[in-house]
Amino acid sequence: MLIQKWMASTCQLLPRSLAVPVQSKTRTTFTMPGAGQLQYLDRPGGHKISYRKTEGLKSPGVIFLPGFMSNMNGGKALAVERYCQHHGHSYVRFDYQGCGESIGDPELAAGTGAFDVWKMDAQAVLDQLTSGPQILVGSSMGGAIMLLLAIENPTRVQALLGVSTAVTFDKPLTYTEDNVSTQAPTTNEYVTPKDFWDKKYQRCLMSDSIPVTQPVCLIHGMQDDTISYMTSVDLSKRLQSKHVDVVLRKEGQHRMSKREDLALLVQCLGNLLSLSNSKL
C-alpha cells in the first residue's frame, strides 16, 4: 500500500425495492464539445436514467459514479470525460434515478432504500451501456457503489478510482459538486435517510477484509469535513487488493473540484489506465 501526499501550489448482493429516490436540485446542464448526446436508459416501473456516452477505441473504458444527490454534469465527471476523449477511451457518465436529468417520480417512499436503487442503476449502466473491462471512478457515495460493483463483477471491473470515498452514511452528506442552480436552497447539506442503505451493504463494506482484488487508488482531501480522509486510509487497509494507493491532498476539501484537484484526478486515472493496459 502506498500513501502519498499531494501538495500542489496551483495545484452478488440481492436487490430490494425499485422505488425512486428524492429529486435532486435543478442544475445548469453543461455539454462539452464532442460529448455524447443525452440519452435515456429504461429502468423498472417506467423510469429512465439519463446518460452521455463517449465512444472510444482503447480499452479499458471508464464509468463515472456520482455522489449523493449529485449528477453527471459536475466538474469531476467532465474532467474525466475530457481526458477520455483526448486519449481515446470510451466513457459513460449518468444520473441516478431521481437525480439530474433522469425521468421518474421524485418521491421516495419510506423504507425503500435509495442506495439500493442507485446501486442497481449503476449495475444496469455497466451491463447495458458498456462492454469489456471498465475502470470505475466513484465520488463520495459513488465510491461505495464502486466497491460493491467491483465485488460483484470481478471480471468486468479492471480498477477503481475513489474520490472522497464514503463507506458509512450515519451523518449528513453534502453535494459532491458545486451548486450552480439559482433555485437551490441556501444550504448544501442533506440528511441521509435512516433507511438509506441496507444492512447487507453495511456489513460488506465495514468488514475487516473487503474482497476487492483489483488495483485501487483512493484520493482524499485532508480538509474534508464531511468524510474524514482517515476513512480512505482505513479502507485501504481492509481491501484485499495488493495494489492500493492512497493519495492525500493537504488543502483538498470534500468536493475535490478545484483545478488542482481535477489535475490530480486525471493523473491518477492515467496511472490506472497504464497499469490496466500493461496487464491486458
Short mmCIF file of C-alpha atoms in Angstrom, two decimals:
data_model
loop_
_atom_site.label_atom_id
_atom_site.label_comp_id
_atom_site.label_asym_id
_atom_site.label_seq_id
_atom_site.Cartn_x
_atom_site.Cartn_y
_atom_site.Cartn_z
CA MET A 1 0.00 0.00 0.00
CA LEU A 2 1.33 3.43 -0.94
CA ILE A 3 0.23 6.59 0.86
CA GLN A 4 1.16 9.84 -0.83
CA LYS A 5 0.51 13.49 -0.03
CA TRP A 6 -0.25 15.83 -2.95
CA MET A 7 0.58 19.46 -2.13
CA ALA A 8 0.13 21.42 -5.35
CA SER A 9 0.64 25.14 -5.06
CA THR A 10 -1.57 25.80 -8.09
CA CYS A 11 -2.30 22.83 -7.81
CA GLN A 12 -23.99 -10.78 -5.60
CA LEU A 13 -25.88 -8.84 -3.20
CA LEU A 14 -29.65 -9.07 -3.51
CA PRO A 15 -31.75 -6.13 -4.76
CA ARG A 16 -34.58 -4.63 -2.79
CA SER A 17 -37.30 -2.22 -3.87
CA LEU A 18 -37.15 -0.32 -7.13
CA ALA A 19 -38.71 2.85 -5.72
CA VAL A 20 -37.31 6.16 -6.94
CA PRO A 21 -35.15 8.44 -4.76
CA VAL A 22 -35.75 12.10 -3.96
CA GLN A 23 -35.30 14.52 -6.85
CA SER A 24 -32.03 16.46 -6.71
CA LYS A 25 -31.77 20.20 -7.12
CA THR A 26 -32.14 21.59 -10.62
CA ARG A 27 -28.75 22.46 -12.06
CA THR A 28 -27.43 24.03 -15.19
CA THR A 29 -26.53 21.41 -17.78
CA PHE A 30 -23.12 21.67 -19.40
CA THR A 31 -22.49 19.99 -22.74
CA MET A 32 -18.88 19.65 -23.82
CA PRO A 33 -17.80 19.71 -27.45
CA GLY A 34 -17.58 16.09 -28.58
CA ALA A 35 -19.61 14.79 -25.65
CA GLY A 36 -22.11 12.05 -26.34
CA GLN A 37 -25.68 13.18 -26.83
CA LEU A 38 -28.15 12.96 -23.96
CA GLN A 39 -29.81 9.53 -23.93
CA TYR A 40 -32.01 7.54 -21.57
CA LEU A 41 -31.81 4.00 -20.25
CA ASP A 42 -35.10 2.36 -19.28
CA ARG A 43 -35.45 1.17 -15.70
CA PRO A 44 -38.25 -0.79 -13.99
CA GLY A 45 -41.52 0.98 -13.35
CA GLY A 46 -41.31 3.19 -16.41
CA HIS A 47 -38.44 5.25 -15.01
CA LYS A 48 -35.41 6.32 -17.04
CA ILE A 49 -31.87 7.29 -16.15
CA SER A 50 -30.09 9.88 -18.28
CA TYR A 51 -26.59 9.32 -19.59
CA ARG A 52 -23.99 10.55 -22.05
CA LYS A 53 -21.61 8.11 -23.67
CA THR A 54 -18.36 8.86 -25.46
CA GLU A 55 -17.18 6.13 -27.81
CA GLY A 56 -13.53 5.13 -27.77
CA LEU A 57 -11.29 2.54 -29.36
CA LYS A 58 -8.98 1.95 -26.40
CA SER A 59 -9.59 -0.45 -23.51
CA PRO A 60 -10.49 -0.30 -20.70
CA GLY A 61 -13.49 2.01 -20.71
CA VAL A 62 -14.35 4.37 -17.85
CA ILE A 63 -17.59 4.91 -15.92
CA PHE A 64 -18.20 7.83 -13.54
CA LEU A 65 -20.39 7.21 -10.47
CA PRO A 66 -21.72 10.46 -8.93
CA GLY A 67 -22.07 11.18 -5.25
CA PHE A 68 -25.12 11.60 -3.05
CA MET A 69 -27.80 13.73 -4.78
CA SER A 70 -25.22 14.81 -7.36
CA ASN A 71 -25.40 14.48 -11.12
CA MET A 72 -23.32 13.73 -14.21
CA ASN A 73 -22.59 17.38 -15.07
CA GLY A 74 -20.17 18.17 -12.25
CA GLY A 75 -16.55 19.21 -12.60
CA LYS A 76 -15.04 15.79 -11.90
CA ALA A 77 -17.30 13.96 -14.37
CA LEU A 78 -16.48 16.48 -17.11
CA ALA A 79 -12.74 16.43 -16.36
CA VAL A 80 -12.72 12.64 -16.72
CA GLU A 81 -14.71 12.97 -19.96
CA ARG A 82 -12.17 15.39 -21.42
CA TYR A 83 -9.34 13.04 -20.51
CA CYS A 84 -11.04 10.00 -22.05
CA GLN A 85 -11.87 11.90 -25.23
CA HIS A 86 -8.28 13.05 -25.60
CA HIS A 87 -6.84 9.59 -25.00
CA GLY A 88 -9.40 7.55 -26.95
CA HIS A 89 -11.12 5.63 -24.15
CA SER A 90 -14.86 5.03 -24.06
CA TYR A 91 -16.64 6.81 -21.22
CA VAL A 92 -20.08 6.88 -19.63
CA ARG A 93 -21.46 9.40 -17.14
CA PHE A 94 -25.03 9.13 -15.88
CA ASP A 95 -27.64 10.35 -13.41
CA TYR A 96 -29.20 8.06 -10.83
CA GLN A 97 -32.98 7.79 -10.72
CA GLY A 98 -34.50 10.96 -9.29
CA CYS A 99 -31.33 12.99 -9.92
CA GLY A 100 -30.16 15.35 -12.65
CA GLU A 101 -31.89 14.79 -15.99
CA SER A 102 -33.27 11.33 -15.20
CA ILE A 103 -37.00 10.81 -15.57
CA GLY A 104 -39.11 9.44 -12.75
CA ASP A 105 -41.29 10.12 -9.72
CA PRO A 106 -39.20 12.30 -7.37
CA GLU A 107 -40.91 10.96 -4.26
CA LEU A 108 -39.16 8.33 -2.14
CA ALA A 109 -41.48 6.12 -0.11
CA ALA A 110 -40.38 5.32 3.45
CA GLY A 111 -38.30 2.18 3.77
CA THR A 112 -37.48 1.77 0.10
CA GLY A 113 -33.72 2.31 0.28
CA ALA A 114 -32.45 4.90 -2.18
CA PHE A 115 -28.94 3.44 -2.12
CA ASP A 116 -30.28 0.11 -3.39
CA VAL A 117 -31.95 1.81 -6.34
CA TRP A 118 -28.86 3.81 -7.26
CA LYS A 119 -26.60 0.77 -6.97
CA MET A 120 -28.86 -1.13 -9.37
CA ASP A 121 -28.80 1.87 -11.72
CA ALA A 122 -25.01 1.66 -11.78
CA GLN A 123 -25.15 -2.09 -12.41
CA ALA A 124 -27.51 -1.50 -15.33
CA VAL A 125 -25.10 1.04 -16.81
CA LEU A 126 -22.24 -1.46 -16.54
CA ASP A 127 -24.32 -4.29 -18.05
CA GLN A 128 -26.21 -2.45 -20.77
CA LEU A 129 -24.08 0.52 -21.82
CA THR A 130 -20.56 -0.91 -21.74
CA SER A 131 -18.62 -3.96 -22.85
CA GLY A 132 -15.26 -5.33 -21.85
CA PRO A 133 -13.15 -4.22 -18.88
CA GLN A 134 -14.01 -0.94 -17.17
CA ILE A 135 -12.40 1.42 -14.67
CA LEU A 136 -14.89 2.83 -12.18
CA VAL A 137 -14.48 6.36 -10.84
CA GLY A 138 -16.62 6.87 -7.74
CA SER A 139 -17.18 10.18 -5.97
CA SER A 140 -18.16 10.13 -2.27
CA MET A 141 -21.22 7.82 -2.11
CA GLY A 142 -20.34 6.71 -5.64
CA GLY A 143 -17.20 5.21 -4.11
CA ALA A 144 -19.28 2.81 -2.03
CA ILE A 145 -21.25 1.76 -5.12
CA MET A 146 -17.95 1.40 -6.98
CA LEU A 147 -16.64 -1.05 -4.38
CA LEU A 148 -19.81 -3.17 -4.45
CA LEU A 149 -19.77 -3.36 -8.25
CA ALA A 150 -16.13 -4.47 -8.13
CA ILE A 151 -17.02 -7.27 -5.72
CA GLU A 152 -19.96 -8.47 -7.79
CA ASN A 153 -18.34 -8.02 -11.22
CA PRO A 154 -14.67 -9.03 -10.82
CA THR A 155 -14.19 -9.91 -14.50
CA ARG A 156 -15.65 -6.62 -15.78
CA VAL A 157 -14.19 -4.14 -13.31
CA GLN A 158 -10.50 -3.62 -14.06
CA ALA A 159 -9.58 -0.96 -11.49
CA LEU A 160 -11.10 1.58 -9.09
CA LEU A 161 -10.54 5.28 -8.52
CA GLY A 162 -12.27 6.69 -5.45
CA VAL A 163 -12.59 10.40 -4.64
CA SER A 164 -13.54 11.28 -1.04
CA THR A 165 -14.87 7.73 -0.79
CA ALA A 166 -17.72 7.23 1.67
CA VAL A 167 -18.39 3.81 3.19
CA THR A 168 -20.72 4.88 6.00
CA PHE A 169 -23.83 7.06 5.88
CA ASP A 170 -24.51 7.95 9.50
CA LYS A 171 -24.24 11.75 9.13
CA PRO A 172 -25.46 14.37 6.65
CA LEU A 173 -23.80 14.12 3.26
CA THR A 174 -23.14 17.15 1.08
CA TYR A 175 -23.45 17.53 -2.65
CA THR A 176 -20.18 16.48 -4.24
CA GLU A 177 -20.26 19.22 -6.84
CA ASP A 178 -20.66 22.97 -6.57
CA ASN A 179 -24.27 24.05 -6.77
CA VAL A 180 -24.93 26.07 -9.91
CA SER A 181 -28.71 26.39 -9.64
CA THR A 182 -30.30 29.72 -8.90
CA GLN A 183 -33.33 27.89 -7.48
CA ALA A 184 -31.42 25.86 -4.91
CA PRO A 185 -31.74 26.13 -1.13
CA THR A 186 -29.12 28.13 0.72
CA THR A 187 -27.57 25.05 2.32
CA ASN A 188 -25.81 22.16 0.61
CA GLU A 189 -26.39 19.73 3.50
CA TYR A 190 -28.99 16.98 3.31
CA VAL A 191 -29.80 14.47 6.00
CA THR A 192 -29.26 10.94 4.78
CA PRO A 193 -32.47 8.93 5.37
CA LYS A 194 -32.33 6.42 8.21
CA ASP A 195 -33.19 3.63 5.80
CA PHE A 196 -30.83 4.94 3.10
CA TRP A 197 -28.94 1.69 2.61
CA ASP A 198 -29.46 -1.92 3.51
CA LYS A 199 -27.50 -3.55 6.31
CA LYS A 200 -26.17 -6.17 3.91
CA TYR A 201 -24.11 -3.44 2.23
CA GLN A 202 -23.03 -2.05 5.58
CA ARG A 203 -21.77 -5.46 6.70
CA CYS A 204 -19.88 -5.88 3.45
CA LEU A 205 -18.11 -2.52 3.41
CA MET A 206 -17.39 -2.40 7.15
CA SER A 207 -15.89 -5.90 7.37
CA ASP A 208 -12.25 -6.36 8.30
CA SER A 209 -11.48 -7.81 4.87
CA ILE A 210 -13.24 -6.48 1.77
CA PRO A 211 -12.98 -8.84 -1.24
CA VAL A 212 -11.85 -6.23 -3.74
CA THR A 213 -8.77 -7.55 -5.54
CA GLN A 214 -8.46 -5.03 -8.39
CA PRO A 215 -5.96 -2.13 -8.33
CA VAL A 216 -7.37 0.78 -6.32
CA CYS A 217 -6.44 4.43 -5.98
CA LEU A 218 -8.14 6.47 -3.25
CA ILE A 219 -7.85 10.27 -3.43
CA HIS A 220 -8.89 12.29 -0.40
CA GLY A 221 -8.61 15.89 0.75
CA MET A 222 -7.23 16.39 4.23
CA GLN A 223 -9.62 19.34 4.77
CA ASP A 224 -12.68 17.16 4.07
CA ASP A 225 -15.16 17.92 6.86
CA THR A 226 -17.81 15.53 5.50
CA ILE A 227 -15.86 12.28 5.16
CA SER A 228 -12.56 12.20 7.05
CA TYR A 229 -9.51 11.37 4.97
CA MET A 230 -8.78 8.66 7.53
CA THR A 231 -11.75 6.80 6.01
CA SER A 232 -9.68 6.21 2.88
CA VAL A 233 -6.62 5.25 4.92
CA ASP A 234 -8.65 2.74 6.93
CA LEU A 235 -10.37 1.42 3.81
CA SER A 236 -7.02 0.81 2.12
CA LYS A 237 -6.00 -1.50 4.95
CA ARG A 238 -9.15 -3.58 4.65
CA LEU A 239 -9.12 -4.11 0.88
CA GLN A 240 -7.72 -7.48 -0.19
CA SER A 241 -6.03 -5.94 -3.23
CA LYS A 242 -2.24 -5.87 -3.13
CA HIS A 243 -2.20 -2.74 -5.31
CA VAL A 244 -3.75 0.09 -3.29
CA ASP A 245 -2.58 3.70 -3.36
CA VAL A 246 -3.89 6.43 -1.06
CA VAL A 247 -3.23 9.97 -2.29
CA LEU A 248 -3.88 12.76 0.21
CA ARG A 249 -4.13 16.38 -0.88
CA LYS A 250 -3.30 18.66 2.03
CA GLU A 251 -5.62 21.51 1.01
CA GLY A 252 -8.30 19.33 -0.59
CA GLN A 253 -11.91 19.50 0.59
CA HIS A 254 -14.79 17.07 0.12
CA ARG A 255 -15.80 18.10 -3.39
CA MET A 256 -12.24 17.96 -4.77
CA SER A 257 -13.35 20.06 -7.75
CA LYS A 258 -10.72 22.82 -7.86
CA ARG A 259 -8.39 22.94 -10.84
CA GLU A 260 -5.51 21.30 -8.96
CA ASP A 261 -7.88 18.63 -7.62
CA LEU A 262 -9.01 17.77 -11.15
CA ALA A 263 -5.40 17.65 -12.33
CA LEU A 264 -4.68 15.09 -9.62
CA LEU A 265 -7.80 13.13 -10.54
CA VAL A 266 -6.90 12.66 -14.20
CA GLN A 267 -3.26 11.96 -13.31
CA CYS A 268 -4.36 9.08 -11.09
CA LEU A 269 -6.78 7.86 -13.76
CA GLY A 270 -3.94 7.87 -16.27
CA ASN A 271 -1.84 5.77 -13.91
CA LEU A 272 -4.61 3.19 -13.55
CA LEU A 273 -5.20 3.08 -17.32
CA SER A 274 -1.47 2.48 -17.90
CA LEU A 275 -1.42 -0.23 -15.27
CA SER A 276 -4.52 -1.88 -16.74
CA ASN A 277 -3.12 -1.77 -20.27
CA SER A 278 0.09 -3.42 -19.10
CA LYS A 279 -1.98 -6.36 -17.86
CA LEU A 280 -4.25 -6.74 -20.91
#
